C-alpha positions as a Python dict, from the first residue, in 0.01 Angstrom:
ca = {
    (1, 'M'): (0, 0, 0),
    (2, 'P'): (-126, 314, 138),
    (3, 'R'): (-247, 404, -245),
    (4, 'K'): (-508, 147, -247),
    (5, 'F'): (-620, 224, 104),
    (6, 'I'): (-668, 578, 0),
    (7, 'K'): (-824, 521, -366),
    (8, 'K'): (-1077, 301, -206),
    (9, 'Y'): (-1243, 585, 5),
    (10, 'M'): (-1153, 892, -232),
    (11, 'P'): (-1416, 1045, -451),
    (12, 'S'): (-1361, 1043, -826),
    (13, 'E'): (-1182, 1313, -1043),
    (14, 'Q'): (-1549, 1396, -1214),
    (15, 'T'): (-1715, 1426, -878),
    (16, 'F'): (-1493, 1720, -808),
    (17, 'K'): (-1508, 1877, -1167),
    (18, 'D'): (-1907, 1839, -1144),
    (19, 'H'): (-1923, 2021, -778),
    (20, 'P'): (-2095, 2321, -793),
    (21, 'S'): (-1887, 2506, -571),
    (22, 'L'): (-1566, 2418, -743),
    (23, 'K'): (-1695, 2455, -1105),
    (24, 'W'): (-1532, 2803, -1107),
    (25, 'L'): (-1195, 2629, -1096),
    (26, 'G'): (-1276, 2465, -1453),
    (27, 'R'): (-919, 2446, -1655),
    (28, 'Y'): (-698, 2444, -1325),
    (29, 'L'): (-859, 2086, -1241),
    (30, 'K'): (-695, 1956, -1532),
    (31, 'H'): (-340, 1941, -1372),
    (32, 'P'): (-250, 1556, -1340),
    (33, 'S'): (-78, 1608, -1024),
    (34, 'L'): (-398, 1737, -858),
    (35, 'W'): (-543, 1355, -929),
    (36, 'H'): (-221, 1151, -860),
    (37, 'L'): (-162, 943, -550),
    (38, 'N'): (200, 947, -431),
    (39, 'R'): (375, 1029, -129),
    (40, 'K'): (447, 1424, -188),
    (41, 'S'): (93, 1452, -336),
    (42, 'V'): (-91, 1324, -30),
    (43, 'A'): (145, 1451, 251),
    (44, 'R'): (94, 1779, 74),
    (45, 'A'): (-285, 1764, 53),
    (46, 'F'): (-263, 1660, 456),
    (47, 'L'): (-81, 1994, 470),
    (48, 'V'): (-355, 2193, 321),
    (49, 'G'): (-650, 1987, 414),
    (50, 'I'): (-591, 1994, 804),
    (51, 'F'): (-454, 2377, 784),
    (52, 'C'): (-780, 2472, 637),
    (53, 'A'): (-1014, 2272, 836),
    (54, 'L'): (-844, 2461, 1175),
    (55, 'L'): (-940, 2794, 1027),
    (56, 'P'): (-1243, 2922, 1160),
    (57, 'I'): (-1381, 3061, 868),
    (58, 'P'): (-1639, 3014, 594),
    (59, 'M'): (-1595, 2841, 267),
    (60, 'Q'): (-1321, 2633, 385),
    (61, 'M'): (-1342, 2383, 89),
    (62, 'L'): (-1293, 2647, -145),
    (63, 'L'): (-956, 2778, 2),
    (64, 'A'): (-856, 2414, 54),
    (65, 'A'): (-913, 2367, -338),
    (66, 'F'): (-734, 2686, -426),
    (67, 'L'): (-434, 2597, -200),
    (68, 'A'): (-429, 2236, -335),
    (69, 'I'): (-411, 2405, -691),
    (70, 'V'): (-146, 2628, -602),
    (71, 'I'): (98, 2383, -431),
    (72, 'R'): (-30, 2086, -644),
    (73, 'S'): (-142, 1851, -361),
    (74, 'N'): (-400, 1572, -440),
    (75, 'L'): (-736, 1817, -461),
    (76, 'A'): (-959, 1524, -305),
    (77, 'I'): (-800, 1456, -11),
    (78, 'S'): (-745, 1812, 62),
    (79, 'V'): (-1096, 1922, -9),
    (80, 'S'): (-1212, 1609, 194),
    (81, 'L'): (-988, 1654, 493),
    (82, 'V'): (-1182, 2000, 549),
    (83, 'W'): (-1471, 1779, 680),
    (84, 'I'): (-1295, 1725, 971),
    (85, 'T'): (-1418, 2023, 1138),
    (86, 'N'): (-1820, 1949, 1088),
    (87, 'P'): (-2121, 2093, 1310),
    (88, 'I'): (-2025, 1811, 1573),
    (89, 'T'): (-1655, 1857, 1604),
    (90, 'M'): (-1621, 2228, 1537),
    (91, 'P'): (-1724, 2349, 1912),
    (92, 'P'): (-1459, 2110, 2071),
    (93, 'I'): (-1169, 2201, 1830),
    (94, 'F'): (-1260, 2572, 1811),
    (95, 'Y'): (-1256, 2576, 2206),
    (96, 'F'): (-938, 2434, 2202),
    (97, 'T'): (-799, 2660, 1937),
    (98, 'Y'): (-964, 2947, 2145),
    (99, 'K'): (-779, 2837, 2479),
    (100, 'V'): (-452, 2818, 2263),
    (101, 'G'): (-481, 3182, 2169),
    (102, 'T'): (-586, 3317, 2502),
    (103, 'F'): (-252, 3150, 2643),
    (104, 'V'): (-24, 3270, 2357),
    (105, 'L'): (-171, 3617, 2385),
    (106, 'G'): (-163, 3623, 2780),
    (107, 'S'): (-521, 3717, 2769),
    (108, 'Q'): (-797, 3620, 2997),
    (109, 'A'): (-1040, 3347, 2868),
    (110, 'L'): (-1430, 3473, 2883),
    (111, 'D'): (-1642, 3304, 3168),
    (112, 'H'): (-1742, 2945, 3124),
    (113, 'N'): (-2086, 3046, 3225),
    (114, 'M'): (-2140, 3271, 2889),
    (115, 'S'): (-2426, 3257, 2697),
    (116, 'F'): (-2367, 3223, 2326),
    (117, 'S'): (-2646, 3443, 2246),
    (118, 'Y'): (-2649, 3720, 1955),
    (119, 'E'): (-2592, 4003, 2223),
    (120, 'Y'): (-2313, 3842, 2396),
    (121, 'V'): (-2131, 3757, 2090),
    (122, 'K'): (-2179, 4116, 1956),
    (123, 'T'): (-2061, 4287, 2284),
    (124, 'H'): (-1763, 4016, 2341),
    (125, 'L'): (-1651, 4000, 1978),
    (126, 'V'): (-1311, 4132, 1971),
    (127, 'A'): (-1246, 3955, 2302),
    (128, 'L'): (-1355, 3633, 2131),
    (129, 'L'): (-1217, 3678, 1791),
    (130, 'W'): (-820, 3753, 1854),
    (131, 'P'): (-780, 3451, 2068),
    (132, 'L'): (-950, 3229, 1845),
    (133, 'L'): (-774, 3335, 1529),
    (134, 'T'): (-408, 3336, 1684),
    (135, 'G'): (-497, 3012, 1840),
    (136, 'S'): (-649, 2857, 1511),
    (137, 'L'): (-345, 3001, 1310),
    (138, 'I'): (-108, 2856, 1564),
    (139, 'C'): (-273, 2489, 1574),
    (140, 'A'): (-347, 2493, 1184),
    (141, 'T'): (13, 2531, 1127),
    (142, 'V'): (153, 2311, 1399),
    (143, 'F'): (-87, 2013, 1312),
    (144, 'S'): (-54, 2044, 923),
    (145, 'V'): (313, 2053, 966),
    (146, 'I'): (312, 1750, 1174),
    (147, 'F'): (64, 1535, 969),
    (148, 'Y'): (261, 1665, 642),
    (149, 'V'): (582, 1478, 821),
    (150, 'L'): (394, 1158, 953),
    (151, 'I'): (225, 1079, 634),
    (152, 'N'): (560, 1145, 456),
    (153, 'R'): (730, 892, 690),
    (154, 'F'): (465, 643, 732),
    (155, 'W'): (466, 645, 348),
    (156, 'I'): (842, 569, 331),
    (157, 'W'): (836, 306, 586),
    (158, 'H'): (536, 138, 422),
    (159, 'V'): (716, 137, 67),
    (160, 'R'): (1032, 13, 252),
    (161, 'S'): (825, -288, 443),
    (162, 'N'): (688, -370, 117),
    (163, 'W'): (1021, -410, -45),
    (164, 'K'): (1191, -593, 206),
    (165, 'K'): (885, -820, 206),
    (166, 'R'): (926, -879, -161),
    (167, 'S'): (1295, -927, -111),
    (168, 'K'): (1249, -1179, 141),
    (169, 'D'): (976, -1380, -56),
    (170, 'E'): (1223, -1363, -375),
    (171, 'S'): (1508, -1517, -180),
    (172, 'E'): (1304, -1836, -67),
}
């Protein structure tokens, strides 16, 4: 069952309650739906985690924790999925979202020979920022909804196949 696989790799409830960045959430972390592993809470967690991961903002984990509390998704999965964007994966992910933004806005992408010096970024901030934010919001929305649907469908398929397997074993 997907639940067993997820539990194997998921941090404990206490780990999150003791995390310095999340201590301020205190009493909100007591709601049981934040710790349940069922189809709805896991699918919502993917929705929140992937959405936050694809936003080029600081403190993605805090936003993911806040949104998980608001929509009652699994907190551990929501926050953990934010780690999709890390120092190794950020450049290609945000370059892709930047390209999506330039395509949607119909703007010209900046020169490939650009240097990411402080001066270059300072003078071209608006030209970089709007396509990046637009593309990030579009990609975050699209990919989070896709994963929400995929997780829902996979969970249903997995449960049904287990039921069929049990029925088959019982009839023999």
